[in-house]
Amino acid sequence: MSVTIRDVAAAAHTSAATVSKVMNGSGSISQATIDRVEQVMRELGYHPNARARNFARQSTRTILFLTMLGKNAGFHNPHMFEIMSGMEEAVAKKGYLLCVKSISAEQACEFVEKIFDSKEADGLVLHASVVSPALDELVTVKAIPHIVIGNPDFPSHFSWIDIDNRLGGELAAKHLLKCGYRSLAFLGGRSEDRISGHRLEGVLSVLNEHDVLIPKGNLRQGDSDCDSGYARTEELLKQRELPDAVICANNYIAYGCVMALREHQIRIPEEMGVITFDEYPLSRILKPMLTVVDIDVFDMGYQTGKCILSKIRKPNLTVRYYSTLPSVLERESTRKIVQ
Amino acid sequence: MSVTIRDVAAAAHTSAATVSKVMNGSGSISQATIDRVEQVMRELGYHPNARARNFARQSTRTILFLTMLGKNAGFHNPHMFEIMSGMEEAVAKKGYLLCVKSISAEQACEFVEKIFDSKEADGLVLHASVVSPALDELVTVKAIPHIVIGNPDFPSHFSWIDIDNRLGGELAAKHLLKCGYRSLAFLGGRSEDRISGHRLEGVLSVLNEHDVLIPKGNLRQGDSDCDSGYARTEELLKQRELPDAVICANNYIAYGCVMALREHQIRIPEEMGVITFDEYPLSRILKPMLTVVDIDVFDMGYQTGKCILSKIRKPNLTVRYYSTLPSVLERESTRKIVQ
DNA sequence: CTGAAAGCGCTAACAG
DNA sequence: CTGTTAGCGCTTTCAG
C-alpha cells in the first residue's frame, strides 16, 4: 500500500487533519508545522490519493468535453481540436483535467444526466453539434454547469461561446474596400451552412453601409470544397460584368477559385482580389499567399476553459458571447496597386 | 442530496450490499430481488456516485493521454487527434473515460509519478514526443500500465505501438514498379525526420531486391513543406537522366513536386509517376489525384485503446508492434499506360 | 441467497 | 494553532 496521510501525520508527529490543512492551505497552521509536514511529505514521496480526495470533497476537478468524434474528425475538423487544446491549457492552469467523450446528439441527453447524477465531472463543455432542446431543458432544470461551443440555432437557456462570423464578414468586405476594390463577389457554402451565411451577412451589411451594390450574379452558393469553388468561379467569369474581388466563404472554396482564376490567366491581386477565412489548411500553400480573416480558435478554447471554471464557481452565471475577435492577415492576394 | 444506494435499498426492502451486487452482477442474487431492485433504481432515477465508486474500488476507469498540445497542434498534427479519437472509441466501449493532458518531455516524469501515486488514472498513453530514458525507468520501476504511441528512438522497456513506415516505403516502391516505372526518385524530409527515413529504407530495400539502382541524384532531402518539395523537384529536373517516377515522403513535399512538374509541363502519370504518403491534408485536392500509401491512424488509436485496457488487466504484458498496416490507394498519378 | 460491518483516504466541522 | 470526530457512498468480506 502506498503512503497515506496518516503515515505523513505519524512521521511528522501531528494529525491527519493538520496535514490536510497544510496541503490545502486552509485553516491556520504555524510555519514550523508547515515546514515539518512538507519536509516529511517530500521524504516519504507522498502524493495524496486523488480518488479519496474527490470523494471527500465531492468534486473531481475534471471538465468533460462532449462532442462527436469518430473517424476522420481529426482531419475534417481540426478547429475542434484546436479549441480542445486551448481548453486544456486553461483548465490545467487551475489544476483541472480535461476528459473527452464522443457522443451523438441523440445519446447526449441520457449521458449528460448520468454524468451529472453520478458526479463524474464538475463541468461540461458541449459542442453545438450535440445540443438539442431536450438537453437545454435538462441542463436548465438540473442546473448543470456547462458551456456550449457555438451559439445554438434554436432558442435556449444555454450558456454559449461562439466566433463572430458576421464580424468576420464585415472585416473581409471592409478590407477589400480599403484596398480599392469596388465590385465584390461572394462564394458561399450551401444554404444550411450557417458559418458561411453569417459571413455573408457581415459582408452585405458593410456594402449596404457604403452604398455599394452587389449584383445577384456575384452571390453564389455551392458545396464547401475545391471543385465547387472552381465551378462557381467559372460561372462568375462567364458574366458580362466581372467583379474585381471575390470573398470566399472558406479555404476550400478559395482554393478552387484561385485555380480557376489562374487558368483564365486573371492576375491576383491586380485584376482580381481574393480574400478568405481561416489560415488552415490551405491558405498558406497557395500562390499568391491569400489574405485571410483569421480567428484564433485556440484562444476561443482557452476562453471556454476559463468560462466553464467560473460557471462552476458561480452556477447562476450566464455566459453568452463572441469570445475571440477575427482579424485580417493581409497578404499578397489583396495588394491592389491603386492608380 | 441526491439518491444514494441506501435509498434504493430502503425502497426495495433490502440492503445496500445487495443493491451493489445487483449493479455489478457480482455475488448471486435471486431473480426476484434483481427485478425489484432494478425497478426501484429506475423509479428513483438512481445513478451510482462515481466518486464514491472510484474510491471504494480503487480505480477510476480513466485513461490519461499525455502529449504535447499547445497552439496549432490541431492544425499541424491532425494525426494525433485522429489517434485520440480512435482511442476514445476503444476505451469508451469498455466504460472508460479518456482524459487528455498537455505536457512537455521535461515535465512528464514528475507528472507521471504524481498521477500514478495519486491514482488519478488507471492507465497512461504517452505520445513518443514526451518519453525519455528517465520516464522509462520510472514506468518500469513503478510498473505503471502504459502504452507509448511511436517506437521510442532509444533502447527502453516501454510498451509501444507504431506505424510501420518502412513497410509503407516498400509498398510505395513496389506499386511503382508494378505500374511499369523503372527509374525512381525519392524526395525526403530532413535527416532528423525519422518517418521520412523509414519510408526511404523501405523503398531502398525493395529496389535492392529487384536490382534496381537508384542514382545518388535521385535521392534528395529538404524541409517537409511545399516550397522544399518544389525546389527539390526543380533540382531533379536539372539532371541529365530524369527519373520516371517520384516518391514524396509526405503530402507537402508532394504538393510542391506536382506544382514544379506542372510548370515544366511534365505529364503525370505518363511522363512521371507520383506517389506519396497519407491522405491528408493535400492529397485529394491536387489534380491529378495522387496515389498514396495511406495508414488508418484512427485504427491505430483504436488498437492503442484496446492495448492499454489489456495492460491494465495484465500489467506484466509487454506490447510492441506495428498495429496497423499501410495500404496503397491507387489513383490517377500512377496510372502509367504501359506500352 | 442476503445483510451487517468494516473500511477505502481524505476533508471539514468543532472543540479544545 | 491543533487534534478529535464524523462522515463522503460504495464495495467487499464473511457470517448467517
XYZ file of C-alpha atoms (C1' of nucleotides) in Angstrom:
710
model
C 0.000 0.000 0.000
C 1.248 3.436 -0.743
C 1.888 6.162 1.770
C -1.218 7.810 3.186
C -1.997 10.975 5.009
C -1.793 9.086 8.286
C 1.731 7.945 7.564
C 2.693 11.524 6.990
C 0.907 12.634 10.136
C 2.647 9.986 12.203
C 6.078 10.787 10.815
C 5.514 14.488 11.415
C 4.149 13.880 14.903
C 0.858 15.521 14.122
C -2.630 14.622 12.939
C -4.121 13.860 9.570
C -6.261 16.961 9.791
C -3.219 19.160 10.136
C -1.538 17.525 7.181
C -4.680 18.071 5.170
C -4.716 21.722 6.100
C -1.102 22.111 5.113
C -1.819 20.582 1.720
C -4.830 22.729 1.064
C -3.623 25.916 2.633
C -6.819 26.020 4.662
C -7.059 26.762 8.380
C -4.132 28.439 10.054
C -1.054 26.444 10.815
C 2.240 27.595 12.295
C 5.098 27.940 9.896
C 7.103 25.431 11.898
C 4.419 22.767 11.449
C 4.035 23.562 7.778
C 7.738 23.128 7.214
C 7.884 19.921 9.161
C 4.927 18.406 7.337
C 6.148 19.437 3.915
C 9.529 18.026 4.681
C 8.038 14.684 5.651
C 5.828 14.633 2.580
C 8.872 15.046 0.422
C 10.860 12.442 2.292
C 8.106 9.894 2.049
C 7.291 10.760 -1.557
C 3.720 11.321 -0.521
C 1.071 12.066 -3.147
C -2.479 12.436 -1.866
C -4.843 9.846 -3.260
C -6.932 11.676 -5.800
C -9.822 9.266 -5.554
C -10.186 9.680 -1.834
C -9.883 13.396 -2.264
C -12.523 13.590 -4.957
C -14.783 11.569 -2.805
C -14.273 13.583 0.350
C -14.622 16.973 -1.266
C -17.288 15.836 -3.697
C -15.574 17.198 -6.724
C -13.310 15.625 -9.293
C -11.550 18.675 -10.693
C -12.496 17.390 -14.076
C -14.117 19.027 -17.098
C -15.797 16.813 -19.634
C -15.913 17.793 -23.278
C -18.732 16.158 -25.188
C -18.626 16.191 -28.943
C -18.967 13.976 -31.944
C -15.661 12.361 -32.805
C -15.294 9.228 -34.900
C -13.190 8.514 -37.906
C -11.654 11.449 -39.767
C -12.744 14.004 -37.185
C -9.115 14.968 -36.758
C -8.782 15.711 -40.434
C -12.149 17.209 -41.196
C -12.435 19.323 -38.126
C -9.036 20.466 -36.913
C -10.669 23.515 -35.362
C -12.360 21.360 -32.790
C -9.036 20.004 -31.628
C -7.526 23.411 -31.612
C -10.351 24.503 -29.337
C -9.789 21.470 -27.196
C -6.106 22.265 -26.854
C -6.988 25.761 -25.731
C -9.472 24.457 -23.199
C -6.981 22.018 -21.826
C -4.459 24.762 -21.277
C -6.974 26.932 -19.447
C -8.314 24.256 -17.139
C -4.894 22.721 -16.481
C -3.770 26.063 -15.099
C -6.294 25.654 -12.335
C -5.464 22.031 -11.705
C -8.363 20.592 -13.658
C -8.168 17.661 -16.011
C -9.920 17.603 -19.361
C -11.810 14.491 -20.412
C -13.207 13.889 -23.848
C -16.107 11.755 -24.827
C -17.586 11.194 -28.241
C -21.336 11.254 -28.327
C -24.193 11.822 -30.741
C -26.945 14.376 -30.210
C -29.405 11.524 -29.564
C -27.365 9.930 -26.802
C -26.306 13.227 -25.296
C -29.286 13.767 -23.014
C -29.194 10.444 -21.323
C -25.476 10.615 -20.942
C -25.388 14.110 -19.521
C -27.958 13.149 -16.939
C -25.958 10.147 -15.917
C -22.698 12.048 -15.752
C -24.216 14.760 -13.686
C -26.039 12.500 -11.262
C -23.035 10.282 -10.857
C -20.809 13.336 -10.440
C -18.129 12.141 -12.749
C -17.268 15.655 -13.831
C -17.581 19.094 -12.315
C -18.435 20.845 -15.546
C -19.446 20.092 -19.088
C -18.403 21.625 -22.360
C -20.819 20.731 -25.121
C -20.120 21.100 -28.766
C -23.048 22.747 -30.546
C -23.454 19.640 -32.667
C -24.650 17.602 -29.680
C -27.143 20.013 -28.141
C -30.917 19.844 -28.507
C -33.957 21.455 -26.890
C -34.283 18.409 -24.657
C -30.732 18.836 -23.449
C -31.417 22.511 -22.856
C -34.246 21.636 -20.546
C -32.239 19.006 -18.710
C -29.313 21.300 -18.192
C -31.558 24.106 -17.001
C -33.686 22.031 -14.652
C -30.708 20.331 -13.083
C -28.595 23.477 -13.121
C -25.684 21.672 -14.702
C -22.575 23.835 -15.106
C -21.936 23.916 -18.829
C -20.782 25.922 -21.813
C -21.839 25.268 -25.383
C -19.288 25.896 -28.071
C -21.309 27.607 -30.767
C -24.479 29.645 -30.467
C -27.276 27.047 -30.688
C -29.605 27.510 -33.632
C -32.744 27.348 -31.509
C -33.932 29.465 -28.587
C -32.429 28.129 -25.373
C -31.167 28.851 -21.885
C -27.700 27.546 -22.623
C -24.558 29.448 -21.862
C -22.508 29.600 -25.017
C -19.398 30.969 -26.624
C -19.008 31.460 -30.318
C -16.994 33.082 -33.020
C -18.433 36.206 -34.545
C -18.564 35.155 -38.152
C -20.714 38.092 -39.043
C -17.967 40.412 -37.882
C -15.527 38.308 -39.887
C -17.568 39.009 -42.993
C -17.592 42.704 -42.206
C -13.836 42.767 -41.849
C -13.367 40.994 -45.159
C -15.579 43.447 -47.013
C -14.064 46.487 -45.323
C -10.593 45.310 -46.125
C -11.379 44.898 -49.796
C -12.973 48.318 -49.991
C -9.976 49.830 -48.236
C -7.724 48.196 -50.814
C -9.628 49.932 -53.573
C -11.764 47.094 -54.854
C -15.207 48.238 -55.859
C -17.226 45.344 -57.171
C -17.287 42.375 -54.836
C -18.428 38.796 -55.251
C -19.106 36.221 -52.557
C -18.728 32.481 -52.979
C -20.512 30.717 -50.168
C -21.253 27.223 -48.934
C -24.661 25.590 -49.034
C -27.585 27.471 -47.599
C -27.562 25.259 -44.484
C -24.007 26.343 -43.769
C -24.567 28.866 -41.001
C -20.962 29.962 -40.834
C -20.979 30.868 -44.476
C -24.347 32.572 -44.021
C -23.133 34.749 -41.181
C -20.060 35.734 -43.089
C -22.246 36.787 -45.991
C -24.494 38.816 -43.700
C -21.485 40.718 -42.446
C -20.321 41.398 -45.981
C -23.706 42.651 -47.060
C -24.088 44.939 -44.078
C -20.847 46.691 -44.910
C -21.684 47.038 -48.567
C -25.047 48.393 -47.634
C -23.465 50.951 -45.375
C -21.177 52.082 -48.173
C -23.971 52.082 -50.726
C -22.151 49.534 -52.798
C -24.499 47.304 -54.719
C -23.672 43.694 -55.228
C -25.224 42.196 -58.373
C -27.218 38.988 -57.850
C -24.842 37.109 -60.111
C -21.941 37.884 -57.820
C -23.517 35.947 -54.981
C -23.070 32.248 -55.458
C -23.516 29.204 -53.275
C -22.351 25.641 -53.544
C -20.545 22.914 -51.690
C -17.654 23.766 -49.437
C -14.992 22.097 -51.486
C -12.379 22.911 -54.060
C -14.374 21.662 -57.013
C -17.342 23.764 -56.104
C -15.146 26.818 -55.629
C -13.728 26.184 -59.056
C -17.132 25.764 -60.680
C -18.648 28.838 -59.004
C -15.697 30.911 -60.165
C -16.139 29.697 -63.702
C -19.755 30.830 -63.548
C -18.700 34.183 -62.219
C -16.277 34.660 -65.058
C -18.916 33.970 -67.655
C -20.829 37.086 -66.661
C -20.700 40.241 -68.670
C -19.652 42.398 -65.746
C -16.841 40.882 -63.762
C -16.281 41.691 -60.112
C -12.847 42.956 -59.153
C -12.599 40.984 -55.931
C -14.031 37.811 -54.500
C -14.696 36.769 -50.933
C -14.566 33.008 -50.481
C -16.529 31.663 -47.533
C -13.787 29.211 -46.693
C -10.425 27.767 -47.566
C -11.569 25.054 -49.898
C -13.713 27.333 -51.982
C -10.811 29.757 -52.148
C -8.517 27.059 -53.416
C -10.839 26.187 -56.284
C -11.380 29.839 -57.017
C -7.675 30.573 -57.294
C -7.229 27.562 -59.583
C -9.936 28.831 -61.896
C -8.568 32.367 -61.933
C -5.143 31.030 -62.728
C -6.441 29.030 -65.646
C -8.095 32.119 -67.017
C -4.861 33.982 -66.516
C -6.530 36.521 -64.342
C -3.893 38.158 -62.211
C -4.263 38.237 -58.456
C -4.363 40.818 -56.907
C -4.201 43.265 -59.832
C -7.220 42.106 -61.776
C -8.976 40.260 -59.017
C -8.563 40.472 -55.278
C -9.156 37.304 -53.264
C -9.841 37.046 -49.567
C -10.963 34.118 -47.482
C -11.367 32.954 -43.900
C -9.070 30.923 -41.649
C -5.447 30.061 -42.023
C -5.794 26.336 -42.372
C -5.454 24.083 -44.123
C -4.824 25.697 -47.476
C -4.372 29.446 -47.256
C -0.668 29.340 -46.858
C 0.236 26.956 -49.614
C -1.465 28.858 -52.386
C 0.437 31.217 -54.624
C -0.083 34.074 -54.239
C -0.471 33.776 -50.495
C -4.001 34.641 -49.568
C -5.172 37.421 -47.346
C -7.427 35.848 -44.747
C -9.725 36.835 -41.955
C -8.422 34.605 -39.254
C -9.725 33.790 -35.861
C -7.701 32.397 -33.050
C -9.602 29.223 -32.221
C -7.074 28.170 -29.648
C -7.890 31.333 -27.774
C -11.559 30.586 -28.114
C -10.915 27.247 -26.445
C -8.935 28.972 -23.769
C -11.825 31.328 -23.079
C -14.179 28.396 -22.964
C -11.978 26.734 -20.386
C -11.933 29.842 -18.232
C -15.683 30.225 -18.557
C -16.579 26.742 -17.501
C -14.397 27.152 -14.436
C -16.164 30.345 -13.465
C -19.518 28.701 -14.032
C -18.518 26.014 -11.581
C -17.839 28.703 -9.014
C -20.933 30.729 -9.776
C -23.508 28.364 -11.200
C -26.111 31.040 -11.862
C -23.793 32.960 -14.125
C -24.956 33.037 -17.733
C -22.328 33.365 -20.380
C -23.157 34.304 -23.924
C -20.669 35.960 -26.063
C -18.366 36.096 -29.003
C -15.155 35.452 -27.240
C -12.466 35.935 -29.788
C -12.439 38.572 -32.467
C -11.446 37.851 -36.038
C -8.619 39.842 -37.575
C -7.298 40.395 -41.075
C -3.963 38.915 -42.033
C -3.038 40.880 -45.072
C -1.053 39.110 -47.729
C -0.445 39.247 -51.447
C -3.876 38.420 -52.745
C -5.388 41.798 -51.911
C -2.476 44.152 -52.543
C -4.054 46.025 -55.376
C -1.989 48.903 -56.584
C -4.420 51.776 -56.629
C -3.804 54.004 -59.608
C -28.786 15.442 -1.668
C -29.260 13.018 -4.476
C -30.483 9.464 -4.174
C -27.976 7.010 -2.742
C -27.594 3.302 -2.640
C -29.234 3.287 0.784
C -32.340 4.998 -0.536
C -32.596 2.317 -3.153
C -32.023 -0.415 -0.581
C -34.706 1.002 1.698
C -37.243 1.346 -1.082
C -36.535 -2.172 -2.264
C -36.666 -3.544 1.273
C -33.178 -4.900 1.091
C -29.621 -3.870 1.947
C -27.055 -1.664 0.270
C -24.823 -4.679 -0.224
C -27.483 -6.407 -2.257
C -28.105 -3.363 -4.400
C -24.392 -3.150 -5.033
C -24.329 -6.750 -6.127
C -27.231 -6.218 -8.460
C -25.467 -3.280 -10.076
C -22.219 -5.119 -10.517
C -23.575 -8.530 -11.338
C -21.394 -9.937 -8.571
C -22.473 -12.429 -5.939
C -25.572 -14.454 -6.544
C -28.916 -12.778 -6.156
C -32.359 -14.219 -6.810
C -34.060 -13.030 -9.954
C -36.931 -11.649 -7.900
C -34.603 -9.413 -5.911
C -32.790 -8.300 -9.029
C -36.030 -7.282 -10.674
C -37.242 -5.465 -7.617
C -34.013 -3.551 -7.157
C -33.731 -2.608 -10.804
C -37.296 -1.432 -10.782
C -36.649 0.808 -7.784
C -33.474 2.173 -9.331
C -35.398 3.223 -12.375
C -38.227 4.724 -10.361
C -35.882 6.760 -8.224
C -33.679 7.753 -11.145
C -30.713 6.386 -9.278
C -27.224 6.840 -10.663
C -24.392 5.495 -8.525
C -21.982 8.177 -7.394
C -18.909 7.707 -9.496
C -16.595 9.317 -6.971
C -17.617 7.008 -4.187
C -17.327 4.116 -6.540
C -13.862 5.035 -7.731
C -12.808 5.417 -4.173
C -14.234 2.137 -2.971
C -12.936 0.044 -5.830
C -9.700 1.979 -6.125
C -9.969 2.549 -9.809
C -11.249 5.463 -11.840
C -11.996 3.803 -15.150
C -9.989 6.529 -16.726
C -7.186 6.531 -19.279
C -4.936 9.530 -19.457
C -3.343 10.588 -22.719
C -0.206 12.644 -22.271
C 1.110 14.579 -25.199
C 2.315 17.985 -26.221
C -0.566 20.156 -27.294
C -0.457 23.937 -27.415
C -1.333 26.333 -30.136
C -1.710 24.982 -33.663
C -1.407 21.355 -32.606
C -4.812 20.723 -34.148
C -3.627 22.047 -37.474
C -0.079 20.804 -37.566
C -0.740 17.380 -36.203
C -4.200 16.166 -37.145
C -2.943 12.599 -36.931
C -2.600 12.886 -33.204
C -6.249 13.806 -32.858
C -7.269 11.080 -35.183
C -5.411 8.663 -32.949
C -7.080 10.188 -29.942
C -10.498 9.729 -31.479
C -9.726 6.095 -32.109
C -8.554 5.617 -28.551
C -11.633 7.246 -27.167
C -13.846 4.911 -29.118
C -11.981 1.852 -27.896
C -11.914 2.766 -24.230
C -15.482 4.095 -24.207
C -16.661 0.669 -25.319
C -15.416 -0.711 -22.023
C -16.845 2.129 -19.973
C -13.597 4.054 -19.633
C -13.213 7.786 -19.987
C -10.343 9.370 -21.875
C -8.554 12.346 -20.342
C -6.038 14.480 -22.154
C -3.241 16.487 -20.714
C -0.655 18.552 -22.459
C 2.835 18.151 -21.136
C 6.426 18.580 -22.209
C 9.044 15.856 -22.087
C 10.737 17.658 -19.192
C 7.649 17.795 -17.022
C 6.467 14.340 -17.965
C 8.414 12.367 -15.373
C 7.312 14.324 -12.376
C 3.765 14.391 -13.580
C 3.544 10.695 -14.353
C 4.825 9.893 -10.912
C 2.262 12.133 -9.316
C -0.585 10.794 -11.410
C 0.335 7.257 -10.664
C 0.835 7.714 -6.941
C -2.331 9.720 -6.614
C -4.199 7.179 -8.706
C -5.918 9.677 -10.875
C -5.901 7.352 -13.848
C -5.805 3.615 -14.353
C -3.607 3.709 -17.400
C -1.408 6.068 -19.365
C -0.962 6.585 -23.061
C 2.196 8.506 -23.802
C 2.981 10.179 -27.056
C 6.516 9.385 -28.163
C 7.348 13.077 -28.024
C 7.087 13.106 -24.224
C 9.075 9.987 -23.354
C 12.656 9.908 -22.130
C 15.033 7.378 -20.574
C 14.147 8.755 -17.152
C 10.475 8.154 -17.801
C 11.284 4.659 -18.998
C 12.925 3.898 -15.702
C 10.096 5.384 -13.683
C 7.452 3.487 -15.586
C 9.383 0.251 -15.278
C 10.215 0.550 -11.612
C 6.700 1.509 -10.623
C 5.112 -0.903 -13.085
C 2.842 1.774 -14.466
C 0.388 0.487 -17.064
C 1.211 2.429 -20.213
C 1.499 2.407 -23.968
C 3.733 4.687 -25.965
C 2.487 5.843 -29.325
C 5.549 5.567 -31.513
C 8.578 3.350 -31.152
C 10.953 5.356 -28.916
C 14.256 6.233 -30.536
C 16.320 4.913 -27.635
C 16.535 1.470 -26.044
C 13.805 1.104 -23.453
C 11.413 -1.176 -21.620
C 8.341 0.686 -22.824
C 5.383 -0.979 -24.416
C 4.697 0.763 -27.687
C 2.604 0.784 -30.804
C 3.695 2.332 -34.042
C 3.058 2.602 -37.716
C 5.307 0.599 -39.966
C 6.684 3.362 -42.130
C 9.323 1.104 -43.529
C 6.631 -1.160 -44.892
C 4.902 1.937 -46.253
C 8.016 2.734 -48.226
C 8.157 -0.810 -49.531
C 4.588 -0.633 -50.712
C 5.200 2.643 -52.497
C 8.200 1.288 -54.362
C 6.510 -1.983 -55.217
C 3.489 -0.180 -56.526
C 5.551 1.981 -58.844
C 7.472 -0.993 -60.165
C 4.237 -2.830 -60.748
C 2.936 0.129 -62.722
C 5.920 -0.110 -65.019
C 8.063 2.715 -63.711
C 11.749 1.889 -63.789
C 13.760 4.800 -62.506
C 12.606 6.086 -59.156
C 13.416 9.206 -57.177
C 12.745 9.903 -53.517
C 12.132 13.327 -52.045
C 12.512 13.156 -48.288
C 12.344 15.402 -45.239
C 15.332 16.439 -43.182
C 17.687 13.787 -41.951
C 16.222 14.038 -38.418
C 12.809 13.126 -39.785
C 12.560 9.502 -38.766
C 9.312 8.886 -40.581
C 10.811 10.011 -43.839
C 13.916 7.967 -43.086
C 11.983 4.778 -42.514
C 9.995 5.277 -45.655
C 13.213 5.649 -47.596
C 14.631 2.498 -46.036
C 11.605 0.576 -47.219
C 11.947 1.958 -50.717
C 15.615 1.079 -50.908
C 15.079 -2.442 -49.672
C 12.616 -3.126 -52.462
C 14.815 -1.606 -55.103
C 17.701 -3.617 -53.829
C 15.686 -6.780 -54.036
C 14.763 -6.027 -57.635
C 18.294 -4.994 -58.539
C 17.114 -1.555 -59.479
C 19.739 1.061 -58.910
C 18.782 4.479 -57.724
C 21.224 7.210 -58.758
C 22.508 9.421 -55.941
C 20.961 12.456 -57.587
C 17.522 10.919 -57.334
C 17.684 10.908 -53.568
C 17.027 14.342 -52.166
C 16.296 15.716 -48.756
C 14.920 19.002 -47.527
C 12.235 20.552 -45.383
C 8.843 18.979 -45.189
C 6.975 21.748 -46.885
C 5.651 22.691 -50.284
C 8.448 25.062 -51.133
C 11.070 22.475 -50.415
C 9.196 19.895 -52.481
C 9.137 22.367 -55.301
C 12.823 23.191 -55.045
C 13.916 19.549 -54.796
C 11.874 18.732 -57.867
C 13.489 21.569 -59.780
C 16.866 20.112 -58.872
C 15.770 16.710 -60.004
C 14.663 18.052 -63.343
C 18.005 19.696 -63.990
C 19.721 16.330 -64.123
C 20.728 14.723 -67.372
C 18.902 11.484 -66.653
C 15.381 12.038 -65.396
C 13.591 9.522 -63.217
C 10.222 8.327 -64.446
C 8.554 8.362 -61.044
C 8.984 10.133 -57.760
C 8.137 9.090 -54.223
C 7.418 12.034 -51.965
C 7.967 11.420 -48.261
C 4.861 13.379 -47.387
C 1.935 15.417 -48.576
C 3.558 18.813 -48.510
C 6.566 17.711 -50.476
C 4.234 16.081 -52.970
C 2.306 19.282 -53.406
C 5.427 21.252 -54.259
C 6.600 18.467 -56.518
C 3.388 18.419 -58.521
C 3.497 22.202 -58.872
C 7.014 22.032 -60.275
C 6.151 19.212 -62.665
C 3.150 21.141 -63.874
C 5.219 24.216 -64.581
C 7.597 22.123 -66.606
C 4.644 20.650 -68.415
C 5.646 17.188 -67.445
C 2.587 14.995 -67.658
C 1.523 12.929 -64.658
C 1.332 9.934 -64.807
C 2.555 9.397 -68.371
C 5.938 11.036 -68.130
C 6.303 10.979 -64.393
C 4.531 8.903 -61.801
C 3.973 10.449 -58.378
C 3.172 8.671 -55.164
C 3.096 9.941 -51.602
C 2.002 9.017 -48.112
C -1.171 9.826 -46.187
C -4.475 11.149 -47.397
C -4.461 14.443 -45.586
C -4.346 17.292 -45.886
C -3.493 17.741 -49.538
C -3.568 14.517 -51.491
C -7.136 14.824 -52.519
C -7.201 18.365 -53.728
C -4.371 18.005 -56.184
C -5.024 17.397 -59.860
C -4.365 14.731 -60.856
C -5.460 12.954 -57.695
C -2.454 11.356 -56.104
C -1.901 7.718 -55.411
C -0.986 7.443 -51.745
C 0.181 4.894 -49.263
C -2.277 5.509 -46.510
C -2.461 4.279 -42.995
C -5.539 4.204 -40.889
C -4.476 6.245 -37.895
C -7.900 6.073 -36.321
C -7.497 2.342 -36.232
C -4.088 2.738 -34.714
C -5.677 4.778 -31.937
C -8.315 2.133 -31.527
C -5.662 -0.547 -31.141
C -3.861 1.625 -28.628
C -7.040 1.937 -26.607
C -7.559 -1.798 -26.603
C -3.947 -2.379 -25.637
C -3.916 -0.066 -22.678
C -7.017 -1.768 -21.360
C -5.407 -5.175 -21.592
C -2.289 -3.842 -19.931
C -4.435 -2.727 -17.025
C -5.713 -6.265 -16.692
C -2.372 -7.920 -17.181
C 0.267 -5.476 -16.059
C 3.194 -7.675 -16.981
C 2.149 -7.876 -20.598
C 4.581 -6.213 -22.957
C 3.218 -4.808 -26.160
C 5.423 -3.855 -29.044
C 4.131 -3.866 -32.500
C 3.143 -2.215 -35.688
C -0.549 -2.235 -35.223
C -1.999 -1.009 -38.433
C -0.723 -1.822 -41.859
C -0.354 0.745 -44.604
C -2.127 0.193 -47.893
C -1.978 1.685 -51.347
C -4.857 3.811 -52.560
C -4.343 3.840 -56.266
C -5.371 6.953 -58.143
C -4.502 8.848 -61.266
C -0.943 9.850 -60.531
C 0.497 6.385 -61.096
C -1.677 5.054 -63.901
C 1.048 4.782 -66.448
C -0.102 3.214 -69.655
C 2.460 0.517 -70.243
C 3.229 0.195 -73.912
C -29.184 -16.038 -1.290
C -28.855 -11.996 1.948
C -27.202 -8.437 5.172
C -24.119 -6.481 8.848
C -19.952 -4.427 9.308
C -15.621 -2.676 8.162
C -13.247 0.076 5.604
C -11.239 2.939 1.052
C -8.046 8.064 2.364
C -9.266 12.432 2.820
C -11.870 16.708 4.397
C -14.404 19.649 7.392
C -16.691 20.973 11.346
C -15.989 21.676 16.025
C -13.968 21.646 20.440
C -10.050 22.342 22.935
C -2.956 26.801 16.314
C -4.051 21.708 16.674
C -6.463 17.309 17.117
C -10.767 14.596 17.566
C -14.597 13.016 15.386
C -17.668 12.048 11.793
C -18.677 11.144 7.690
C -18.432 11.195 1.905
C -21.361 6.482 -0.858
C -19.944 2.377 -2.362
C -17.712 -2.393 -2.279
C -16.463 -6.432 -0.145
C -15.625 -9.790 3.009
C -17.835 -13.008 5.998
C -21.207 -14.919 8.892
C -25.861 -16.251 8.869
